[in-house]
């Protein structure tokens, strides 16, 4: 790949054009969605880990060079003497590089798109929440450890008087409660958003991250409905060959509860270091909404039932793009962000 990049770097230096159409053709050839450089970027994921850094830098160099060269060629054509001496003093003297979408936004939008096609709409709630919506209304017992200082950030206007009532939400499940108290079923929403936990920041934990919550409540909603949606989601997100398995689990707000694994999309389920040899990787929590939660939020649990699920966007992004350090997602290093150009 490096040899190919070198070759392209030289090629770009010597590009010549005879008219504006040829410039556009060059842009399409190198920089468009189907262009040579975009293809190289897509191929980047296959580069062995020890070469990633160097190859990544060279690809970026190539892309910048192509952008600059094409902009320079344009400049030449557009400023060629056309008989008048008018200068456009408002024109930018340098090409403006376009930004790229953040990998978490790319993944979030994909998730939204899949659920949108299933009829889910987007709901929203505050990041600074009260204890009721994050915990009590979601059926967390008064002494549940998640309410602990170890996990939760408390927001205090008066440090002398710590009420522990206003907190940074620790999960997007709080939006379930917000929606239920405001609407009667049928409810079919997803809620993407940022959540906060009092964790020491390291390559695998962060004090904030992102989740998507889904909630469906209607008459006769069953576990089978949930399973079908999970299977469809996994196949849409990770490819048609993806398999799922559900393991029994516990969450205060669902009963029964499960965690979903997908067949490891790196080794195809054969077993590799990423899935610790098991062939499966965990991606989300889910279950049937506990009748207590329905009642606590003003919905008749005798008439209605529902399912819920929640997943971490960073986790899904990791599986898709193999980012092995969570901190990269929030540092906004443009070298990292530009690696996702091709996915945009
Ligand atoms: N709120 C859970 C968490 O932050 C994720 C979750 C699990 C959400 C199961 C759900 C669910 O809606 O049904 O870990």
mmCIF file of C-alpha atoms and ligand atoms in Angstrom:
data_model
loop_
_atom_site.group_PDB
_atom_site.id
_atom_site.type_symbol
_atom_site.label_atom_id
_atom_site.label_comp_id
_atom_site.label_asym_id
_atom_site.label_seq_id
_atom_site.Cartn_x
_atom_site.Cartn_y
_atom_site.Cartn_z
ATOM 1 C CA UNK A 1 0.000 0.000 0.000
ATOM 2 C CA UNK A 2 2.866 2.367 0.840
ATOM 3 C CA UNK A 3 4.371 1.873 -2.605
ATOM 4 C CA UNK A 4 1.039 2.684 -4.204
ATOM 5 C CA UNK A 5 0.723 5.846 -2.100
ATOM 6 C CA UNK A 6 4.240 6.932 -3.082
ATOM 7 C CA UNK A 7 3.390 6.425 -6.726
ATOM 8 C CA UNK A 8 0.208 8.475 -6.376
ATOM 9 C CA UNK A 9 2.041 11.257 -4.554
ATOM 10 C CA UNK A 10 4.383 11.611 -7.507
ATOM 11 C CA UNK A 11 1.596 11.314 -10.011
ATOM 12 C CA UNK A 12 -0.282 14.162 -8.342
ATOM 13 C CA UNK A 13 2.748 16.436 -8.538
ATOM 14 C CA UNK A 14 2.793 16.118 -12.292
ATOM 15 C CA UNK A 15 -0.934 16.504 -12.994
ATOM 16 C CA UNK A 16 -1.730 18.809 -15.893
ATOM 17 C CA UNK A 17 -5.061 19.909 -17.282
ATOM 18 C CA UNK A 18 -6.277 21.753 -20.337
ATOM 19 C CA UNK A 19 -9.633 22.994 -19.123
ATOM 20 C CA UNK A 20 -11.994 23.171 -16.131
ATOM 21 C CA UNK A 21 -13.772 19.923 -17.066
ATOM 22 C CA UNK A 22 -10.522 18.065 -16.745
ATOM 23 C CA UNK A 23 -10.045 19.454 -13.253
ATOM 24 C CA UNK A 24 -13.439 18.084 -12.250
ATOM 25 C CA UNK A 25 -12.514 14.746 -13.810
ATOM 26 C CA UNK A 26 -9.379 14.692 -11.668
ATOM 27 C CA UNK A 27 -11.371 15.496 -8.566
ATOM 28 C CA UNK A 28 -13.708 12.605 -9.316
ATOM 29 C CA UNK A 29 -10.813 10.282 -10.083
ATOM 30 C CA UNK A 30 -8.976 10.940 -6.814
ATOM 31 C CA UNK A 31 -11.297 12.422 -4.232
ATOM 32 C CA UNK A 32 -14.918 11.472 -4.893
ATOM 33 C CA UNK A 33 -16.764 8.723 -3.014
ATOM 34 C CA UNK A 34 -15.667 6.224 -5.639
ATOM 35 C CA UNK A 35 -12.238 7.796 -6.037
ATOM 36 C CA UNK A 36 -8.819 6.215 -5.659
ATOM 37 C CA UNK A 37 -8.039 7.884 -2.340
ATOM 38 C CA UNK A 38 -11.407 7.021 -0.837
ATOM 39 C CA UNK A 39 -10.811 3.387 -1.821
ATOM 40 C CA UNK A 40 -7.397 3.466 -0.139
ATOM 41 C CA UNK A 41 -9.032 4.796 3.010
ATOM 42 C CA UNK A 42 -11.587 2.022 2.956
ATOM 43 C CA UNK A 43 -8.711 -0.444 2.616
ATOM 44 C CA UNK A 44 -7.015 1.068 5.640
ATOM 45 C CA UNK A 45 -8.780 -1.310 7.989
ATOM 46 C CA UNK A 46 -6.839 -4.214 6.441
ATOM 47 C CA UNK A 47 -3.466 -2.635 7.097
ATOM 48 C CA UNK A 48 -1.537 -4.574 9.789
ATOM 49 C CA UNK A 49 -1.639 -2.748 13.151
ATOM 50 C CA UNK A 50 2.094 -1.983 13.214
ATOM 51 C CA UNK A 51 1.872 -0.176 9.857
ATOM 52 C CA UNK A 52 -1.324 1.724 10.603
ATOM 53 C CA UNK A 53 0.379 4.842 11.906
ATOM 54 C CA UNK A 54 2.698 5.305 8.969
ATOM 55 C CA UNK A 55 0.129 4.339 6.321
ATOM 56 C CA UNK A 56 -2.472 6.602 7.972
ATOM 57 C CA UNK A 57 -0.109 9.567 7.848
ATOM 58 C CA UNK A 58 0.830 8.930 4.247
ATOM 59 C CA UNK A 59 -2.807 8.577 3.148
ATOM 60 C CA UNK A 60 -3.634 11.866 4.817
ATOM 61 C CA UNK A 61 -0.659 13.484 3.173
ATOM 62 C CA UNK A 62 -1.844 12.129 -0.166
ATOM 63 C CA UNK A 63 -5.355 13.397 0.363
ATOM 64 C CA UNK A 64 -4.197 16.862 1.384
ATOM 65 C CA UNK A 65 -1.830 17.000 -1.531
ATOM 66 C CA UNK A 66 -4.543 15.995 -3.998
ATOM 67 C CA UNK A 67 -6.908 18.584 -2.547
ATOM 68 C CA UNK A 68 -4.273 21.288 -2.703
ATOM 69 C CA UNK A 69 -3.141 20.392 -6.202
ATOM 70 C CA UNK A 70 -6.670 20.370 -7.572
ATOM 71 C CA UNK A 71 -7.475 23.633 -5.819
ATOM 72 C CA UNK A 72 -4.303 25.140 -7.235
ATOM 73 C CA UNK A 73 -5.175 24.008 -10.761
ATOM 74 C CA UNK A 74 -8.616 25.542 -10.350
ATOM 75 C CA UNK A 75 -7.087 28.741 -9.150
ATOM 76 C CA UNK A 76 -4.941 28.922 -12.258
ATOM 77 C CA UNK A 77 -7.943 28.517 -14.529
ATOM 78 C CA UNK A 78 -10.201 30.838 -12.684
ATOM 79 C CA UNK A 79 -7.668 33.619 -12.451
ATOM 80 C CA UNK A 80 -6.332 33.353 -15.974
ATOM 81 C CA UNK A 81 -6.259 36.692 -17.724
ATOM 82 C CA UNK A 82 -9.612 37.168 -19.360
ATOM 83 C CA UNK A 83 -8.892 40.627 -20.603
ATOM 84 C CA UNK A 84 -10.106 42.471 -17.557
ATOM 85 C CA UNK A 85 -8.049 43.506 -14.605
ATOM 86 C CA UNK A 86 -10.746 42.981 -12.033
ATOM 87 C CA UNK A 87 -9.535 41.221 -8.933
ATOM 88 C CA UNK A 88 -11.944 39.574 -6.571
ATOM 89 C CA UNK A 89 -10.506 40.686 -3.276
ATOM 90 C CA UNK A 90 -13.090 38.720 -1.320
ATOM 91 C CA UNK A 91 -11.838 35.361 -2.547
ATOM 92 C CA UNK A 92 -10.112 33.078 -0.090
ATOM 93 C CA UNK A 93 -6.458 32.826 -1.061
ATOM 94 C CA UNK A 94 -6.172 29.244 0.136
ATOM 95 C CA UNK A 95 -8.350 26.131 -0.248
ATOM 96 C CA UNK A 96 -10.614 25.454 2.704
ATOM 97 C CA UNK A 97 -10.424 21.826 3.840
ATOM 98 C CA UNK A 98 -13.787 20.283 4.617
ATOM 99 C CA UNK A 99 -14.436 18.763 8.015
ATOM 100 C CA UNK A 100 -15.596 15.171 8.396
ATOM 101 C CA UNK A 101 -18.315 13.544 10.406
ATOM 102 C CA UNK A 102 -17.301 12.151 13.788
ATOM 103 C CA UNK A 103 -17.217 8.321 13.904
ATOM 104 C CA UNK A 104 -19.724 8.335 16.779
ATOM 105 C CA UNK A 105 -22.107 10.443 14.685
ATOM 106 C CA UNK A 106 -21.690 8.070 11.751
ATOM 107 C CA UNK A 107 -22.600 5.086 13.931
ATOM 108 C CA UNK A 108 -25.387 6.952 15.717
ATOM 109 C CA UNK A 109 -26.942 7.938 12.403
ATOM 110 C CA UNK A 110 -26.775 4.356 11.175
ATOM 111 C CA UNK A 111 -28.552 3.129 14.307
ATOM 112 C CA UNK A 112 -31.192 5.854 13.974
ATOM 113 C CA UNK A 113 -31.675 4.968 10.340
ATOM 114 C CA UNK A 114 -32.295 1.274 11.081
ATOM 115 C CA UNK A 115 -34.833 2.002 13.831
ATOM 116 C CA UNK A 116 -36.420 4.753 11.790
ATOM 117 C CA UNK A 117 -37.227 2.205 9.104
ATOM 118 C CA UNK A 118 -38.982 0.139 11.790
ATOM 119 C CA UNK A 119 -41.194 3.078 12.715
ATOM 120 C CA UNK A 120 -39.323 4.392 15.753
ATOM 121 C CA UNK A 121 -39.140 8.140 16.242
ATOM 122 C CA UNK A 122 -36.513 10.050 18.184
ATOM 123 C CA UNK A 123 -37.093 11.212 21.746
ATOM 124 C CA UNK A 124 -34.903 13.452 23.806
ATOM 125 C CA UNK A 125 -34.358 14.223 27.475
ATOM 126 C CA UNK A 126 -32.078 16.336 29.657
ATOM 127 C CA UNK A 127 -28.520 15.285 30.536
ATOM 128 C CA UNK A 128 -28.839 16.990 33.921
ATOM 129 C CA UNK A 129 -31.637 14.923 35.421
ATOM 130 C CA UNK A 130 -33.305 14.259 38.735
ATOM 131 C CA UNK A 131 -32.976 11.067 40.710
ATOM 132 C CA UNK A 132 -36.606 10.176 39.937
ATOM 133 C CA UNK A 133 -36.219 9.847 36.177
ATOM 134 C CA UNK A 134 -32.811 8.158 36.238
ATOM 135 C CA UNK A 135 -33.410 5.746 39.113
ATOM 136 C CA UNK A 136 -36.691 5.728 41.065
ATOM 137 C CA UNK A 137 -39.048 5.729 38.086
ATOM 138 C CA UNK A 138 -36.897 3.021 36.528
ATOM 139 C CA UNK A 139 -37.491 0.745 39.512
ATOM 140 C CA UNK A 140 -34.069 1.061 41.165
ATOM 141 C CA UNK A 141 -34.336 0.224 44.868
ATOM 142 C CA UNK A 142 -33.514 3.051 47.292
ATOM 143 C CA UNK A 143 -30.209 1.407 48.212
ATOM 144 C CA UNK A 144 -29.210 0.249 44.708
ATOM 145 C CA UNK A 145 -25.424 0.573 44.290
ATOM 146 C CA UNK A 146 -25.763 2.479 40.992
ATOM 147 C CA UNK A 147 -26.981 5.475 42.987
ATOM 148 C CA UNK A 148 -23.642 5.502 44.751
ATOM 149 C CA UNK A 149 -21.118 8.355 44.523
ATOM 150 C CA UNK A 150 -18.815 5.871 42.824
ATOM 151 C CA UNK A 151 -21.011 5.754 39.775
ATOM 152 C CA UNK A 152 -22.990 8.959 39.711
ATOM 153 C CA UNK A 153 -22.038 12.612 39.355
ATOM 154 C CA UNK A 154 -24.138 14.817 41.620
ATOM 155 C CA UNK A 155 -24.917 18.390 40.628
ATOM 156 C CA UNK A 156 -25.162 20.730 43.593
ATOM 157 C CA UNK A 157 -26.046 24.390 43.516
ATOM 158 C CA UNK A 158 -25.256 24.580 47.204
ATOM 159 C CA UNK A 159 -22.278 22.435 48.259
ATOM 160 C CA UNK A 160 -23.224 22.979 51.908
ATOM 161 C CA UNK A 161 -26.464 21.210 51.353
ATOM 162 C CA UNK A 162 -25.988 18.018 49.373
ATOM 163 C CA UNK A 163 -29.398 16.678 48.355
ATOM 164 C CA UNK A 164 -28.217 14.104 45.812
ATOM 165 C CA UNK A 165 -31.348 14.819 43.858
ATOM 166 C CA UNK A 166 -29.907 16.462 40.739
ATOM 167 C CA UNK A 167 -27.443 14.303 38.844
ATOM 168 C CA UNK A 168 -25.868 13.774 35.444
ATOM 169 C CA UNK A 169 -27.836 10.939 33.872
ATOM 170 C CA UNK A 170 -25.962 7.661 34.031
ATOM 171 C CA UNK A 171 -28.004 6.072 31.241
ATOM 172 C CA UNK A 172 -30.489 7.090 28.550
ATOM 173 C CA UNK A 173 -33.138 4.908 30.230
ATOM 174 C CA UNK A 174 -34.238 8.116 31.995
ATOM 175 C CA UNK A 175 -35.780 9.191 28.683
ATOM 176 C CA UNK A 176 -38.079 6.143 28.840
ATOM 177 C CA UNK A 177 -39.592 7.626 31.972
ATOM 178 C CA UNK A 178 -39.801 11.122 30.443
ATOM 179 C CA UNK A 179 -41.683 9.769 27.423
ATOM 180 C CA UNK A 180 -44.032 7.504 29.393
ATOM 181 C CA UNK A 181 -45.101 10.256 31.763
ATOM 182 C CA UNK A 182 -45.927 12.513 28.810
ATOM 183 C CA UNK A 183 -47.570 10.027 26.387
ATOM 184 C CA UNK A 184 -49.865 7.044 26.444
ATOM 185 C CA UNK A 185 -49.102 3.995 24.247
ATOM 186 C CA UNK A 186 -48.495 3.133 21.513
ATOM 187 C CA UNK A 187 -44.974 4.383 22.191
ATOM 188 C CA UNK A 188 -42.163 3.567 19.807
ATOM 189 C CA UNK A 189 -39.088 5.708 20.395
ATOM 190 C CA UNK A 190 -35.337 5.646 20.345
ATOM 191 C CA UNK A 191 -33.224 8.026 22.321
ATOM 192 C CA UNK A 192 -29.609 8.652 21.383
ATOM 193 C CA UNK A 193 -27.651 10.700 23.889
ATOM 194 C CA UNK A 194 -24.690 11.314 26.140
ATOM 195 C CA UNK A 195 -24.431 9.756 29.581
ATOM 196 C CA UNK A 196 -22.013 10.280 32.474
ATOM 197 C CA UNK A 197 -20.400 8.001 35.029
ATOM 198 C CA UNK A 198 -17.900 8.698 37.722
ATOM 199 C CA UNK A 199 -15.141 6.538 36.259
ATOM 200 C CA UNK A 200 -11.396 7.069 36.138
ATOM 201 C CA UNK A 201 -10.587 7.789 32.482
ATOM 202 C CA UNK A 202 -8.544 5.084 30.760
ATOM 203 C CA UNK A 203 -8.369 3.412 27.379
ATOM 204 C CA UNK A 204 -11.462 1.382 28.224
ATOM 205 C CA UNK A 205 -13.544 3.622 30.503
ATOM 206 C CA UNK A 206 -14.593 7.232 30.247
ATOM 207 C CA UNK A 207 -16.481 9.683 32.424
ATOM 208 C CA UNK A 208 -18.881 10.267 29.557
ATOM 209 C CA UNK A 209 -19.995 8.136 26.660
ATOM 210 C CA UNK A 210 -23.023 7.664 24.410
ATOM 211 C CA UNK A 211 -25.980 5.335 24.348
ATOM 212 C CA UNK A 212 -29.046 4.643 22.277
ATOM 213 C CA UNK A 213 -32.157 3.507 24.083
ATOM 214 C CA UNK A 214 -35.187 1.970 22.385
ATOM 215 C CA UNK A 215 -38.646 1.579 23.894
ATOM 216 C CA UNK A 216 -41.749 -0.003 22.423
ATOM 217 C CA UNK A 217 -45.022 -0.171 24.364
ATOM 218 C CA UNK A 218 -48.375 -1.295 23.017
ATOM 219 C CA UNK A 219 -50.977 -3.982 23.561
ATOM 220 C CA UNK A 220 -49.606 -7.538 23.307
ATOM 221 C CA UNK A 221 -45.946 -6.699 22.828
ATOM 222 C CA UNK A 222 -43.992 -9.896 23.436
ATOM 223 C CA UNK A 223 -40.430 -11.110 23.794
ATOM 224 C CA UNK A 224 -40.694 -12.520 20.270
ATOM 225 C CA UNK A 225 -41.152 -8.979 18.930
ATOM 226 C CA UNK A 226 -38.041 -7.913 20.783
ATOM 227 C CA UNK A 227 -36.010 -10.815 19.469
ATOM 228 C CA UNK A 228 -37.026 -10.140 15.892
ATOM 229 C CA UNK A 229 -36.057 -6.484 16.116
ATOM 230 C CA UNK A 230 -32.718 -7.422 17.697
ATOM 231 C CA UNK A 231 -31.945 -9.894 14.941
ATOM 232 C CA UNK A 232 -32.845 -7.408 12.240
ATOM 233 C CA UNK A 233 -30.789 -4.683 13.897
ATOM 234 C CA UNK A 234 -27.725 -6.953 14.197
ATOM 235 C CA UNK A 235 -27.912 -7.998 10.548
ATOM 236 C CA UNK A 236 -28.392 -4.444 9.291
ATOM 237 C CA UNK A 237 -25.580 -3.107 11.439
ATOM 238 C CA UNK A 238 -22.989 -5.867 11.119
ATOM 239 C CA UNK A 239 -23.940 -7.737 7.953
ATOM 240 C CA UNK A 240 -26.447 -10.369 6.868
ATOM 241 C CA UNK A 241 -24.389 -13.298 8.210
ATOM 242 C CA UNK A 242 -24.455 -11.980 11.763
ATOM 243 C CA UNK A 243 -26.008 -14.232 14.374
ATOM 244 C CA UNK A 244 -27.286 -13.260 17.783
ATOM 245 C CA UNK A 245 -27.643 -14.992 21.115
ATOM 246 C CA UNK A 246 -29.427 -13.826 24.246
ATOM 247 C CA UNK A 247 -28.108 -14.488 27.730
ATOM 248 C CA UNK A 248 -30.348 -14.068 30.797
ATOM 249 C CA UNK A 249 -29.373 -10.987 32.783
ATOM 250 C CA UNK A 250 -30.739 -8.526 35.303
ATOM 251 C CA UNK A 251 -31.762 -4.877 35.023
ATOM 252 C CA UNK A 252 -34.089 -3.199 37.541
ATOM 253 C CA UNK A 253 -36.332 -1.871 34.755
ATOM 254 C CA UNK A 254 -36.864 -5.033 32.701
ATOM 255 C CA UNK A 255 -38.211 -8.467 33.552
ATOM 256 C CA UNK A 256 -37.126 -10.797 32.110
ATOM 257 C CA UNK A 257 -33.836 -9.173 31.083
ATOM 258 C CA UNK A 258 -31.187 -10.309 28.655
ATOM 259 C CA UNK A 259 -27.862 -9.325 27.221
ATOM 260 C CA UNK A 260 -27.346 -9.767 23.520
ATOM 261 C CA UNK A 261 -24.150 -11.050 21.928
ATOM 262 C CA UNK A 262 -23.455 -11.034 18.225
ATOM 263 C CA UNK A 263 -21.207 -13.504 16.443
ATOM 264 C CA UNK A 264 -17.787 -11.851 16.469
ATOM 265 C CA UNK A 265 -17.603 -9.780 13.303
ATOM 266 C CA UNK A 266 -13.820 -9.860 13.334
ATOM 267 C CA UNK A 267 -13.258 -13.645 13.169
ATOM 268 C CA UNK A 268 -16.741 -14.530 11.928
ATOM 269 C CA UNK A 269 -17.407 -16.535 15.111
ATOM 270 C CA UNK A 270 -14.368 -18.810 14.938
ATOM 271 C CA UNK A 271 -12.705 -17.293 17.984
ATOM 272 C CA UNK A 272 -9.999 -14.592 18.090
ATOM 273 C CA UNK A 273 -8.303 -12.379 20.689
ATOM 274 C CA UNK A 274 -11.007 -9.725 20.284
ATOM 275 C CA UNK A 275 -13.806 -12.107 21.355
ATOM 276 C CA UNK A 276 -11.436 -13.859 23.756
ATOM 277 C CA UNK A 277 -11.761 -17.033 21.759
ATOM 278 C CA UNK A 278 -15.512 -17.333 22.366
ATOM 279 C CA UNK A 279 -16.746 -16.292 18.914
ATOM 280 C CA UNK A 280 -19.268 -13.908 20.533
ATOM 281 C CA UNK A 281 -19.170 -10.269 21.602
ATOM 282 C CA UNK A 282 -21.656 -8.504 23.837
ATOM 283 C CA UNK A 283 -23.377 -5.468 22.390
ATOM 284 C CA UNK A 284 -26.492 -4.526 24.319
ATOM 285 C CA UNK A 285 -28.902 -5.001 27.216
ATOM 286 C CA UNK A 286 -32.627 -5.536 26.758
ATOM 287 C CA UNK A 287 -35.786 -7.025 28.164
ATOM 288 C CA UNK A 288 -39.529 -6.695 28.698
ATOM 289 C CA UNK A 289 -40.405 -3.465 30.491
ATOM 290 C CA UNK A 290 -41.050 -4.365 34.145
ATOM 291 C CA UNK A 291 -44.749 -3.791 34.960
ATOM 292 C CA UNK A 292 -43.579 -1.726 37.960
ATOM 293 C CA UNK A 293 -41.936 0.703 35.549
ATOM 294 C CA UNK A 294 -45.145 1.039 33.537
ATOM 295 C CA UNK A 295 -47.181 1.730 36.686
ATOM 296 C CA UNK A 296 -44.605 4.136 38.162
ATOM 297 C CA UNK A 297 -44.843 6.153 34.961
ATOM 298 C CA UNK A 298 -48.628 6.210 34.644
ATOM 299 C CA UNK A 299 -49.219 3.357 32.162
ATOM 300 C CA UNK A 300 -51.680 0.562 32.892
ATOM 301 C CA UNK A 301 -49.626 -2.626 33.025
ATOM 302 C CA UNK A 302 -52.735 -4.797 32.656
ATOM 303 C CA UNK A 303 -53.505 -3.330 29.241
ATOM 304 C CA UNK A 304 -50.015 -2.701 27.928
ATOM 305 C CA UNK A 305 -46.660 -4.415 27.719
ATOM 306 C CA UNK A 306 -43.402 -3.389 26.115
ATOM 307 C CA UNK A 307 -39.765 -4.052 25.464
ATOM 308 C CA UNK A 308 -36.699 -1.888 25.896
ATOM 309 C CA UNK A 309 -33.100 -2.071 24.879
ATOM 310 C CA UNK A 310 -30.008 0.024 25.380
ATOM 311 C CA UNK A 311 -26.594 0.019 23.766
ATOM 312 C CA UNK A 312 -23.335 1.961 23.925
ATOM 313 C CA UNK A 313 -22.470 3.791 20.708
ATOM 314 C CA UNK A 314 -18.727 3.625 21.437
ATOM 315 C CA UNK A 315 -19.029 -0.151 21.764
ATOM 316 C CA UNK A 316 -20.686 -0.468 18.356
ATOM 317 C CA UNK A 317 -18.149 1.931 16.831
ATOM 318 C CA UNK A 318 -15.357 -0.199 18.301
ATOM 319 C CA UNK A 319 -16.734 -3.277 16.655
ATOM 320 C CA UNK A 320 -17.126 -1.547 13.323
ATOM 321 C CA UNK A 321 -13.857 0.376 13.288
ATOM 322 C CA UNK A 322 -11.687 -1.374 15.874
ATOM 323 C CA UNK A 323 -10.733 1.667 17.850
ATOM 324 C CA UNK A 324 -8.902 0.264 20.836
ATOM 325 C CA UNK A 325 -8.657 3.403 22.952
ATOM 326 C CA UNK A 326 -11.939 5.028 24.015
ATOM 327 C CA UNK A 327 -10.244 8.340 24.672
ATOM 328 C CA UNK A 328 -9.666 8.869 20.946
ATOM 329 C CA UNK A 329 -13.389 9.503 20.530
ATOM 330 C CA UNK A 330 -13.319 12.654 22.638
ATOM 331 C CA UNK A 331 -9.859 14.075 21.982
ATOM 332 C CA UNK A 332 -10.729 15.440 18.554
ATOM 333 C CA UNK A 333 -7.320 14.735 17.092
ATOM 334 C CA UNK A 334 -7.912 15.517 13.437
ATOM 335 C CA UNK A 335 -5.528 12.741 12.325
ATOM 336 C CA UNK A 336 -7.890 10.252 13.975
ATOM 337 C CA UNK A 337 -11.044 11.951 12.716
ATOM 338 C CA UNK A 338 -9.813 12.034 9.123
ATOM 339 C CA UNK A 339 -9.424 8.261 9.135
ATOM 340 C CA UNK A 340 -13.212 8.110 8.844
ATOM 341 C CA UNK A 341 -13.477 10.281 5.728
ATOM 342 C CA UNK A 342 -14.310 7.304 3.573
ATOM 343 C CA UNK A 343 -17.135 6.211 5.877
ATOM 344 C CA UNK A 344 -18.881 9.562 5.540
HETATM 345 N N1 LIG B 1 -29.502 1.296 31.017
HETATM 346 C C1 LIG B 1 -28.619 0.166 30.827
HETATM 347 C C2 LIG B 1 -27.179 0.595 31.087
HETATM 348 O O1 LIG B 1 -26.882 1.745 31.069
HETATM 349 C C3 LIG B 1 -28.745 -0.379 29.415
HETATM 350 C C4 LIG B 1 -30.056 -1.036 29.180
HETATM 351 C C5 LIG B 1 -30.227 -2.370 29.491
HETATM 352 C C6 LIG B 1 -31.129 -0.310 28.682
HETATM 353 C C7 LIG B 1 -31.423 -3.002 29.277
HETATM 354 C C8 LIG B 1 -32.351 -0.937 28.450
HETATM 355 C C9 LIG B 1 -32.484 -2.298 28.764
HETATM 356 O O2 LIG B 1 -33.415 -0.307 27.962
HETATM 357 O O3 LIG B 1 -33.689 -2.879 28.558
HETATM 358 O O4 LIG B 1 -26.346 -0.244 31.286
#
